[in-house]
Short mmCIF file of C-alpha atoms in Angstrom, two decimals:
data_model
loop_
_atom_site.label_atom_id
_atom_site.label_comp_id
_atom_site.label_asym_id
_atom_site.label_seq_id
_atom_site.Cartn_x
_atom_site.Cartn_y
_atom_site.Cartn_z
CA MET M 70 -28.48 -132.29 22.75
CA ASP M 71 -30.99 -134.05 24.92
CA ASN M 72 -31.06 -132.74 28.41
CA ALA M 73 -33.26 -134.99 30.56
CA ALA M 74 -32.88 -132.78 33.54
CA PHE M 75 -34.13 -129.78 31.59
CA GLU M 76 -37.12 -131.68 30.22
CA MET M 77 -38.17 -132.76 33.71
CA HIS M 78 -37.93 -129.18 35.03
CA GLU M 79 -40.03 -127.80 32.15
CA ASP M 80 -42.75 -130.34 32.76
CA GLY M 81 -42.81 -129.50 36.45
CA THR M 82 -43.10 -125.84 35.75
CA HIS M 83 -46.01 -126.41 33.41
CA ASN M 84 -47.84 -128.52 35.97
CA THR M 85 -47.30 -125.97 38.68
CA SER M 86 -48.64 -123.18 36.45
CA SER M 87 -51.75 -125.18 35.64
CA MET M 88 -52.45 -125.83 39.29
CA GLY M 89 -52.02 -122.12 40.11
CA LYS M 90 -54.53 -121.13 37.49
CA MET M 91 -56.98 -123.63 38.88
CA ASN M 92 -56.60 -122.25 42.43
CA THR M 93 -57.08 -118.65 41.26
CA SER M 94 -60.22 -119.54 39.34
CA SER M 95 -61.61 -121.31 42.39
CA ARG M 96 -61.03 -118.27 44.60
CA MET M 97 -62.70 -115.95 42.10
CA GLU M 98 -65.73 -118.22 41.95
CA LYS M 99 -66.00 -118.23 45.72
CA LYS M 100 -65.79 -114.42 45.83
CA ARG M 101 -68.50 -114.18 43.17
CA GLN M 102 -70.74 -116.47 45.19
CA TRP M 103 -70.14 -114.42 48.37
CA SER M 104 -70.98 -111.14 46.54
CA LEU M 105 -74.32 -112.53 45.36
CA MET M 106 -75.04 -113.78 48.87
CA SER M 107 -74.23 -110.33 50.31
CA VAL M 108 -76.57 -108.61 47.87
CA PHE M 109 -79.30 -111.10 48.72
CA LEU M 110 -78.83 -110.58 52.47
CA VAL M 111 -78.79 -106.78 52.13
CA CYS M 112 -81.99 -106.85 50.05
CA LEU M 113 -83.60 -109.19 52.56
CA LEU M 114 -82.63 -106.89 55.42
CA ALA M 115 -83.94 -103.81 53.55
CA CYS M 116 -87.27 -105.54 52.90
CA THR M 117 -87.52 -106.56 56.53
CA VAL M 118 -86.82 -103.00 57.74
CA THR M 119 -89.25 -101.52 55.20
CA THR M 120 -91.98 -103.94 56.25
CA ALA M 121 -91.40 -103.15 59.92
CA VAL M 122 -91.54 -99.41 59.29
CA GLY M 123 -94.73 -99.83 57.25
CA VAL M 124 -96.36 -101.85 60.01
CA LEU M 125 -95.31 -99.23 62.56
CA ILE M 126 -96.77 -96.39 60.46
CA LEU M 127 -100.05 -98.25 59.95
CA SER M 128 -100.21 -98.90 63.69
CA LEU M 129 -99.69 -95.23 64.47
CA VAL M 130 -102.32 -94.17 61.93
CA TYR M 131 -104.77 -96.63 63.42
CA VAL M 132 -104.10 -95.31 66.94
CA TYR M 133 -104.44 -91.71 65.71
CA ASN M 134 -107.72 -92.32 63.91
CA SER M 135 -109.22 -94.40 66.69
CA GLN M 136 -108.96 -91.54 69.21
CA PRO M 137 -110.48 -88.00 69.16
CA HIS M 138 -108.09 -85.60 67.44
CA SER M 139 -108.60 -83.02 70.13
CA GLN M 140 -107.13 -85.42 72.69
CA VAL M 141 -104.14 -86.92 70.83
CA HIS M 142 -101.40 -85.03 69.00
CA LEU M 143 -98.89 -86.77 66.78
CA GLY M 144 -96.15 -84.44 65.63
CA LEU M 145 -93.74 -84.91 62.74
CA GLU M 146 -90.81 -85.11 65.12
CA ALA M 147 -90.47 -87.78 67.79
CA ARG M 148 -92.54 -86.70 70.76
CA PRO M 149 -94.32 -88.58 73.50
CA LEU M 150 -98.09 -88.67 73.16
CA GLN M 151 -99.58 -85.84 75.18
CA THR M 152 -103.16 -85.20 76.21
CA THR M 153 -104.04 -81.57 75.38
CA VAL M 154 -106.99 -79.41 76.40
CA PRO M 155 -109.34 -79.41 73.38
CA ILE M 156 -110.27 -76.06 71.83
CA VAL M 157 -114.07 -76.22 71.64
CA GLN M 158 -115.93 -73.53 69.70
CA LYS M 159 -119.05 -72.40 71.48
CA ALA M 160 -122.13 -73.97 69.92
CA VAL M 161 -124.56 -71.35 68.64
CA ASP M 162 -128.21 -71.85 69.49
CA PRO M 163 -130.20 -72.05 66.22
CA LYS M 164 -132.57 -69.36 67.51
CA PHE M 165 -129.89 -66.71 66.86
CA GLN M 166 -130.53 -67.09 63.14
CA PHE M 167 -133.79 -65.30 63.97
CA LEU M 168 -133.00 -63.32 67.15
CA ASN M 169 -130.66 -60.43 67.93
CA HIS M 170 -130.32 -58.97 71.43
CA LEU M 171 -129.69 -55.47 70.11
CA PRO M 172 -129.18 -53.82 73.55
CA LYS M 173 -126.06 -56.01 73.94
CA SER M 174 -124.50 -54.86 70.66
CA LYS M 175 -121.75 -52.27 70.28
CA VAL M 176 -122.79 -48.65 70.86
CA PHE M 177 -121.27 -46.20 68.37
CA GLU M 178 -121.01 -42.96 70.34
CA PHE M 179 -120.94 -39.48 68.74
CA PRO M 180 -121.01 -35.97 70.22
CA GLY M 181 -124.73 -35.66 69.47
CA GLY M 182 -126.00 -39.19 70.03
CA ALA M 183 -125.48 -42.89 69.38
CA ILE M 184 -126.17 -45.66 66.87
CA GLN M 185 -126.53 -49.44 67.29
CA TRP M 186 -126.81 -52.06 64.57
CA ALA M 187 -128.43 -55.42 63.83
CA ARG M 188 -126.78 -56.15 60.50
CA TYR M 189 -124.40 -58.18 58.37
CA ARG M 190 -120.70 -57.27 58.51
CA ASN M 191 -118.07 -58.03 55.87
CA ASN M 192 -115.40 -58.53 58.54
CA VAL M 193 -116.40 -61.17 61.10
CA LYS M 194 -114.10 -59.48 63.63
CA ASP M 195 -116.61 -56.60 63.76
CA TYR M 196 -119.15 -58.86 65.50
CA LEU M 197 -119.12 -58.81 69.29
CA SER M 198 -120.32 -62.40 69.66
CA VAL M 199 -120.97 -65.59 67.72
CA GLU M 200 -124.69 -65.01 68.32
CA GLU M 201 -124.51 -61.61 66.63
CA GLU M 202 -122.55 -63.19 63.77
CA ALA M 203 -125.18 -65.92 63.37
CA PHE M 204 -127.91 -63.29 63.00
CA GLY M 205 -125.93 -61.17 60.52
CA SER M 206 -125.01 -64.22 58.45
CA SER M 207 -128.67 -65.28 58.41
CA LEU M 208 -129.74 -61.88 57.04
CA ASN M 209 -127.10 -62.10 54.33
CA SER M 210 -127.56 -65.74 53.31
CA GLN M 211 -131.33 -65.28 53.04
CA ARG M 212 -130.77 -62.16 50.89
CA SER M 213 -133.19 -60.42 53.22
CA GLN M 214 -132.77 -56.87 51.86
CA MET M 215 -132.85 -55.76 55.50
CA THR M 216 -130.64 -54.00 58.02
CA LEU M 217 -131.80 -52.36 61.25
CA GLY M 218 -130.25 -49.51 63.18
CA THR M 219 -131.34 -47.47 66.18
CA LEU M 220 -130.50 -43.77 66.14
CA ARG M 221 -130.56 -41.66 69.29
CA ILE M 222 -130.12 -37.89 68.84
CA LYS M 223 -129.69 -35.58 71.82
CA SER M 224 -131.69 -32.36 72.10
CA SER M 225 -130.39 -29.94 69.40
CA GLY M 226 -128.25 -32.73 67.96
CA LEU M 227 -127.99 -33.30 64.22
CA ARG M 228 -127.65 -36.46 62.14
CA ALA M 229 -125.26 -34.96 59.62
CA PRO M 230 -126.45 -34.61 56.00
CA HIS M 231 -125.58 -37.90 54.29
CA TRP M 232 -126.74 -40.49 51.79
CA HIS M 233 -126.62 -44.26 51.35
CA PHE M 234 -125.13 -45.85 48.23
CA ASN M 235 -126.83 -49.22 48.45
CA ALA M 236 -130.13 -48.90 50.33
CA ASN M 237 -133.41 -47.08 50.71
CA GLU M 238 -134.06 -45.96 54.29
CA HIS M 239 -137.32 -46.21 56.22
CA GLY M 240 -137.52 -44.70 59.69
CA TYR M 241 -140.02 -44.73 62.55
CA LEU M 242 -139.80 -42.11 65.30
CA VAL M 243 -140.43 -43.79 68.66
CA GLN M 244 -139.80 -40.69 70.78
CA GLY M 245 -139.18 -36.97 70.34
CA THR M 246 -139.64 -34.32 67.67
CA ALA M 247 -137.42 -33.89 64.62
CA TRP M 248 -137.00 -31.64 61.59
CA ILE M 249 -136.13 -33.50 58.38
CA GLY M 250 -134.48 -32.26 55.20
CA VAL M 251 -134.31 -34.11 51.88
CA VAL M 252 -132.38 -32.78 48.85
CA ASP M 253 -133.68 -33.92 45.44
CA ASP M 254 -132.08 -33.97 42.03
CA GLY M 255 -131.00 -30.43 41.09
CA GLY M 256 -130.86 -29.21 44.69
CA ALA M 257 -134.60 -28.94 45.39
CA VAL M 258 -135.10 -29.32 49.14
CA THR M 259 -138.09 -30.69 51.05
CA THR M 260 -138.29 -30.07 54.79
CA TYR M 261 -140.87 -31.29 57.30
CA ASN M 262 -141.44 -32.02 60.99
CA VAL M 263 -142.14 -35.45 62.49
CA THR M 264 -143.35 -36.60 65.90
CA ALA M 265 -143.56 -39.98 67.61
CA GLY M 266 -145.43 -42.65 65.65
CA GLN M 267 -144.69 -41.21 62.21
CA VAL M 268 -142.66 -42.67 59.34
CA ILE M 269 -139.96 -41.15 57.13
CA PHE M 270 -138.67 -42.45 53.79
CA PHE M 271 -135.41 -41.64 51.97
CA PRO M 272 -134.74 -43.26 48.56
CA LYS M 273 -131.28 -44.63 47.85
CA ASN M 274 -128.64 -41.95 47.09
CA THR M 275 -130.91 -39.14 48.34
CA LEU M 276 -129.15 -36.66 50.62
CA HIS M 277 -131.00 -36.08 53.91
CA TRP M 278 -130.52 -34.86 57.47
CA ILE M 279 -132.36 -35.21 60.79
CA LYS M 280 -132.33 -32.48 63.45
CA ASN M 281 -133.70 -32.92 66.98
CA VAL M 282 -135.82 -29.83 67.67
CA GLY M 283 -137.34 -30.97 70.98
CA ASN M 284 -136.21 -31.00 74.59
CA GLU M 285 -135.99 -34.80 74.89
CA ASP M 286 -133.88 -37.28 72.95
CA CYS M 287 -135.13 -38.42 69.56
CA PHE M 288 -135.16 -42.17 69.19
CA PHE M 289 -135.51 -43.59 65.67
CA LEU M 290 -135.80 -47.14 64.39
CA LEU M 291 -134.22 -47.20 60.93
CA PHE M 292 -134.57 -49.98 58.37
CA PHE M 293 -132.37 -50.19 55.27
CA SER M 294 -133.12 -52.27 52.18
CA THR M 295 -129.82 -54.16 52.04
CA HIS M 296 -128.48 -57.43 53.41
CA ASP M 297 -124.91 -56.36 52.65
CA GLU M 298 -122.91 -53.93 54.77
CA LEU M 299 -124.51 -50.49 54.55
CA GLN M 300 -122.50 -47.90 52.60
CA THR M 301 -122.92 -44.29 53.77
CA LEU M 302 -121.17 -41.00 53.08
CA ASP M 303 -121.50 -37.84 55.21
CA VAL M 304 -121.24 -34.34 53.75
CA ASP M 305 -118.43 -33.25 56.08
CA ASP M 306 -116.35 -36.28 55.07
CA VAL M 307 -116.83 -35.38 51.41
CA PHE M 308 -115.91 -31.74 52.03
CA PHE M 309 -112.62 -32.54 53.76
CA SER M 310 -111.74 -35.14 51.11
CA VAL M 311 -112.07 -32.66 48.23
CA PRO M 312 -108.85 -30.75 47.37
CA GLU M 313 -108.96 -27.11 48.52
CA ASP M 314 -108.71 -25.65 45.01
CA ILE M 315 -111.53 -27.90 43.76
CA ALA M 316 -113.77 -26.91 46.70
CA SER M 317 -112.96 -23.22 46.14
CA ARG M 318 -113.74 -23.37 42.43
CA SER M 319 -116.96 -25.31 43.06
CA LEU M 320 -118.36 -23.08 45.84
CA LYS M 321 -116.78 -19.75 44.81
CA PRO M 322 -116.91 -18.36 48.38
CA GLU M 323 -115.92 -14.84 49.40
CA GLY M 324 -112.22 -15.08 50.17
CA GLY M 325 -111.75 -17.98 47.79
CA ILE M 326 -109.37 -20.74 48.81
CA ASN M 327 -108.42 -18.88 52.00
CA PHE M 328 -112.00 -19.22 53.18
CA ILE M 329 -111.91 -22.96 52.47
CA ARG M 330 -108.75 -23.23 54.57
CA THR M 331 -110.54 -21.83 57.63
CA PHE M 332 -112.48 -25.11 57.96
CA GLN M 333 -111.02 -27.51 60.52
CA LYS M 334 -111.81 -31.21 60.52
CA GLN M 335 -112.82 -32.41 63.99
CA LYS M 336 -110.96 -35.30 65.59
CA GLU M 337 -114.22 -36.91 66.65
CA ASP M 338 -116.61 -38.31 64.04
CA GLN M 339 -119.47 -35.85 63.52
CA GLY M 340 -121.96 -38.40 62.20
CA VAL M 341 -124.33 -37.25 64.95
CA ASN M 342 -123.19 -33.70 65.62
CA LEU M 343 -123.60 -31.39 68.62
CA PRO M 344 -120.95 -28.63 69.02
CA PRO M 345 -120.40 -27.46 72.61
CA ASN M 346 -120.63 -23.82 71.42
CA LEU M 347 -123.77 -24.33 69.36
CA ALA M 348 -125.45 -21.19 70.82
CA GLU M 349 -122.62 -19.05 69.39
CA LEU M 350 -122.83 -20.69 65.97
CA VAL M 351 -126.59 -20.70 65.35
CA ILE M 352 -129.01 -17.83 65.98
CA ASN M 353 -132.78 -18.03 65.42
CA PRO M 354 -132.92 -21.21 63.30
CA SER M 355 -136.02 -21.73 61.15
CA TYR M 356 -137.70 -25.13 60.87
CA VAL M 357 -140.16 -24.51 58.05
CA GLN M 358 -142.36 -27.14 56.42
CA SER M 359 -142.49 -27.56 52.65
CA PRO M 360 -145.78 -27.89 50.71
CA ASP M 361 -147.71 -31.09 51.38
CA SER M 362 -147.34 -32.28 47.78
CA LEU M 363 -143.59 -32.56 48.43
CA VAL M 364 -143.65 -33.64 52.07
CA TRP M 365 -145.92 -36.65 51.64
CA ARG M 366 -143.49 -38.40 49.33
CA TYR M 367 -141.09 -38.78 52.26
CA PHE M 368 -143.49 -38.80 55.19
CA TYR M 369 -146.35 -41.00 56.41
CA ASP M 370 -148.45 -40.52 59.53
CA LEU M 371 -148.55 -44.15 60.60
CA LYS M 372 -150.13 -43.49 64.00
CA GLY M 373 -152.93 -41.57 62.26
CA SER M 374 -153.53 -44.19 59.53
CA LYS M 375 -156.33 -46.74 59.34
CA GLU M 376 -156.38 -49.27 62.19
CA TYR M 377 -157.01 -52.91 61.34
CA ARG M 378 -158.63 -54.21 64.53
CA PHE M 379 -158.75 -57.83 65.64
CA PRO M 380 -159.97 -59.48 68.86
CA GLY M 381 -156.42 -59.61 70.21
CA GLY M 382 -154.79 -56.48 68.84
CA VAL M 383 -154.30 -53.84 66.15
CA ILE M 384 -152.21 -53.55 62.95
CA GLN M 385 -151.34 -50.36 61.05
CA LEU M 386 -149.46 -50.26 57.74
CA ALA M 387 -147.29 -47.83 55.77
CA GLN M 388 -147.23 -49.61 52.42
CA TYR M 389 -148.20 -49.51 48.78
CA TRP M 390 -151.87 -50.29 48.19
CA LYS M 391 -153.09 -51.69 44.87
CA ASN M 392 -156.57 -50.40 45.63
CA ALA M 393 -156.09 -46.84 46.87
CA SER M 394 -159.80 -45.96 47.04
CA GLU M 395 -159.80 -45.88 50.86
CA LEU M 396 -156.62 -43.81 51.13
CA SER M 397 -156.47 -40.08 51.76
CA ASN M 398 -154.78 -37.89 49.14
CA HIS M 399 -151.68 -37.68 51.34
CA GLU M 400 -151.53 -41.46 51.75
CA LYS M 401 -151.92 -41.96 47.99
CA ILE M 402 -148.88 -39.76 47.35
CA PHE M 403 -146.76 -41.87 49.73
CA SER M 404 -148.12 -45.19 48.41
CA GLU M 405 -147.35 -44.34 44.77
CA PHE M 406 -143.93 -42.83 45.53
CA LEU M 407 -142.96 -45.92 47.55
CA ASN M 408 -143.88 -48.25 44.71
CA GLN M 409 -141.73 -46.29 42.23
CA HIS M 410 -138.51 -47.32 44.00
CA GLN M 411 -136.84 -50.71 43.77
CA ASN M 412 -136.27 -52.61 47.02
CA ALA M 413 -138.52 -50.31 49.04
CA LEU M 414 -139.87 -51.67 52.34
CA THR M 415 -143.24 -51.83 54.05
CA LEU M 416 -143.48 -50.69 57.69
CA SER M 417 -146.12 -51.76 60.18
CA THR M 418 -146.93 -51.53 63.86
CA LEU M 419 -148.28 -54.65 65.53
CA ARG M 420 -150.00 -54.22 68.90
CA ILE M 421 -150.97 -57.43 70.73
CA TYR M 422 -153.05 -57.18 73.88
CA ASN M 423 -152.13 -59.07 77.04
CA ASN M 424 -152.33 -62.85 76.34
CA GLY M 425 -153.13 -62.14 72.69
CA LEU M 426 -151.71 -64.28 69.89
CA ARG M 427 -150.62 -63.33 66.38
CA GLN M 428 -151.49 -66.73 65.03
CA PRO M 429 -149.13 -68.82 62.87
CA HIS M 430 -148.79 -67.24 59.42
CA PHE M 431 -146.29 -66.60 56.65
CA HIS M 432 -145.65 -64.04 53.92
CA PHE M 433 -145.53 -64.93 50.23
CA ASN M 434 -143.52 -61.95 49.03
CA ALA M 435 -141.37 -60.58 51.85
CA ASN M 436 -138.85 -61.26 54.58
CA GLU M 437 -139.86 -59.73 57.90
CA MET M 438 -137.82 -57.97 60.57
CA GLY M 439 -139.22 -56.67 63.85
CA TYR M 440 -138.15 -54.60 66.86
CA VAL M 441 -139.83 -54.84 70.29
CA ILE M 442 -140.80 -51.32 71.40
CA SER M 443 -142.67 -52.38 74.55
CA GLY M 444 -143.86 -55.51 76.31
CA CYS M 445 -142.52 -59.04 75.95
CA ALA M 446 -143.50 -62.13 73.99
CA LYS M 447 -142.86 -65.73 73.09
CA VAL M 448 -141.95 -66.17 69.43
CA GLY M 449 -142.17 -69.40 67.49
CA ILE M 450 -140.69 -70.28 64.10
CA ILE M 451 -141.72 -73.40 62.19
CA ASN M 452 -139.46 -74.50 59.36
CA THR M 453 -138.10 -77.71 57.84
CA GLN M 454 -135.88 -78.29 60.91
CA GLY M 455 -138.87 -78.19 63.28
CA THR M 456 -140.04 -75.54 65.75
CA ILE M 457 -137.77 -72.98 67.39
CA GLU M 458 -139.29 -71.00 70.27
CA PHE M 459 -137.77 -68.15 72.29
CA ASP M 460 -138.65 -65.13 74.42
CA VAL M 461 -138.19 -61.51 73.34
CA HIS M 462 -138.09 -58.29 75.33
CA ILE M 463 -137.73 -54.55 74.71
CA GLY M 464 -134.95 -53.84 72.21
CA ASP M 465 -134.79 -57.36 70.77
CA VAL M 466 -134.84 -57.83 67.00
CA VAL M 467 -136.42 -60.79 65.17
CA PHE M 468 -136.12 -62.00 61.58
CA PHE M 469 -138.48 -64.27 59.64
CA PRO M 470 -137.44 -65.36 56.11
CA THR M 471 -140.01 -65.40 53.30
CA GLY M 472 -142.39 -68.35 53.58
CA THR M 473 -141.33 -69.22 57.14
CA GLN M 474 -144.35 -69.80 59.36
CA HIS M 475 -144.15 -67.94 62.67
CA TYR M 476 -146.29 -66.81 65.61
CA ILE M 477 -146.04 -64.21 68.38
CA LYS M 478 -147.76 -64.52 71.76
CA SER M 479 -147.85 -61.61 74.22
CA SER M 480 -146.52 -62.79 77.58
CA CYS M 481 -146.52 -59.60 79.72
CA ASP M 482 -149.24 -57.74 81.60
CA GLU M 483 -148.82 -54.77 79.24
CA ASP M 484 -149.51 -54.67 75.51
CA LEU M 485 -146.79 -55.89 73.18
CA LEU M 486 -145.80 -53.32 70.56
CA PHE M 487 -143.68 -54.37 67.59
CA LEU M 488 -142.40 -52.26 64.72
CA LEU M 489 -142.21 -54.54 61.69
CA ALA M 490 -140.53 -54.08 58.32
CA PHE M 491 -141.21 -56.22 55.24
CA SER M 492 -138.91 -56.47 52.22
CA THR M 493 -141.43 -55.46 49.60
CA GLY M 494 -142.54 -52.22 47.96
CA ASP M 495 -145.68 -53.98 46.74
CA GLN M 496 -148.73 -54.82 48.79
CA LEU M 497 -147.85 -57.40 51.45
CA GLN M 498 -149.25 -60.91 50.89
CA THR M 499 -149.92 -63.01 54.01
CA LEU M 500 -151.66 -66.31 54.80
CA ASP M 501 -152.84 -67.27 58.32
CA MET M 502 -153.13 -70.82 59.67
CA ASP M 503 -156.91 -70.73 60.20
CA ASP M 504 -157.42 -69.41 56.67
CA TYR M 505 -155.50 -72.16 54.91
CA LEU M 506 -157.06 -74.92 57.04
CA GLN M 507 -160.55 -73.57 56.40
CA ALA M 508 -159.78 -73.38 52.68
CA THR M 509 -158.70 -77.04 52.53
CA ALA M 510 -161.46 -79.58 51.87
CA ASP M 511 -162.56 -81.65 54.90
CA HIS M 512 -161.98 -84.96 53.10
CA ILE M 513 -158.39 -83.90 52.31
CA LEU M 514 -157.76 -83.05 55.98
CA ALA M 515 -159.39 -86.32 57.08
CA GLN M 516 -157.08 -88.32 54.84
CA LEU M 517 -154.03 -86.33 55.97
CA PHE M 518 -154.62 -86.47 59.74
CA PHE M 519 -156.29 -89.94 59.99
CA LYS M 520 -159.44 -88.41 61.49
CA LYS M 521 -163.06 -88.72 60.45
CA GLN M 522 -164.20 -86.03 58.05
CA SER M 523 -166.96 -84.95 60.44
CA GLU M 524 -164.34 -84.06 63.09
CA PHE M 525 -163.23 -81.02 61.11
CA LYS M 526 -166.67 -79.43 61.50
CA LYS M 527 -165.54 -78.70 65.06
CA ILE M 528 -163.16 -76.01 63.79
CA PRO M 529 -165.33 -72.87 63.68
CA LYS M 530 -165.21 -70.16 61.06
CA PHE M 531 -165.50 -66.71 62.64
CA LYS M 532 -167.06 -63.67 61.05
CA GLU M 533 -164.30 -61.55 62.60
CA ASP M 534 -160.74 -62.05 61.34
CA GLN M 535 -158.71 -63.97 63.96
CA ALA M 536 -155.25 -62.91 62.75
CA ILE M 537 -154.66 -61.65 66.33
CA ASN M 538 -156.91 -63.59 68.68
CA LEU M 539 -157.66 -63.97 72.36
CA PRO M 540 -158.42 -67.24 74.19
#
């Protein structure tokens, strides 16, 4: 049965449902559009923030780099910019590559004397100053094969028997009288006496001792053929490091190990020894001298050797000589023995009269180290950086690398006396300024200096060597 009312209601319901679906779809579309807009706005905001932060960072970096770092500090955390006091390391004068004020260095005190050093140290904290460090570093970087020490021994004092692992030792006695002992392979001992002006030589790993047998202090200048830190071992340190049973079996003393146990290690280092009760311990000591054939291997009478005289001073040498015809038998023994050892040194005294000049010169085959014994001088060094000039006085140490031209001018009323060491066991090779200019052809000098060739005839050639000259 037809029901018009029902048909009208069904149609209305259908229309209403269709309209509802349309409204829902419209709302979903609007939400979708809003979500995309939100994402876009968020991304835009993130980009803006990122750009701003980037610009800020670049600005800060620019500010930081445009100002001295010692004045501006930018921490990781937010802090106001603060001006701080800059930490400035003391600039080291270049002259301290070549100069050491040894009297200002640390004094190593012992019961029987003292030692001071001009040397390289493995630990930079062992230097007393940046100047001392500059000198030590220069010795090491130039591979100088040189270390200098001063040794003062009180009357009756003893430099304990010892040896050096990594260096030959060359000594010059400035003052006093000493008795030396050297122990060779197999226990053969050589003993001899030295006085002021004489030289001693101890090869690497050779046990030796030095005893002051005079009434005044002994003062030695000691050169060692190493640019590394010197390695030394004293006999008493060895003895107390050896286990008691090993020492007893080795020495086989009366009383055995009980005798070994009677030895007491002193609290104070006995490197330079002088017991307060020495008179009770030692009675009638003997300071004998071994045969000359043994002594002259380790000993050289520098003050009694040939003097090379110049107008302005005198040079004497304790070195190896290729031509030994002018040497005495004793000097030949020393010369040959010196040359047998690797990294041996040459020692020399240089005396310059008042206002005298050791003219500019250099050495082909050796570094040079010197100690001022008396007088004062002006020293000049000429290298690729230019000329460095400085004054030296008693106790100062100088260093001249191989091939570095240098000069020394006496500047006191008294004579200047240097003790010099050279890092060669061969005959020293030296060239003076006047010699190399005289040896160069005039036309070469004229072209070099833009002067007429005839001008160089004004430089005279003397019959007498002018290595040390006077005005």
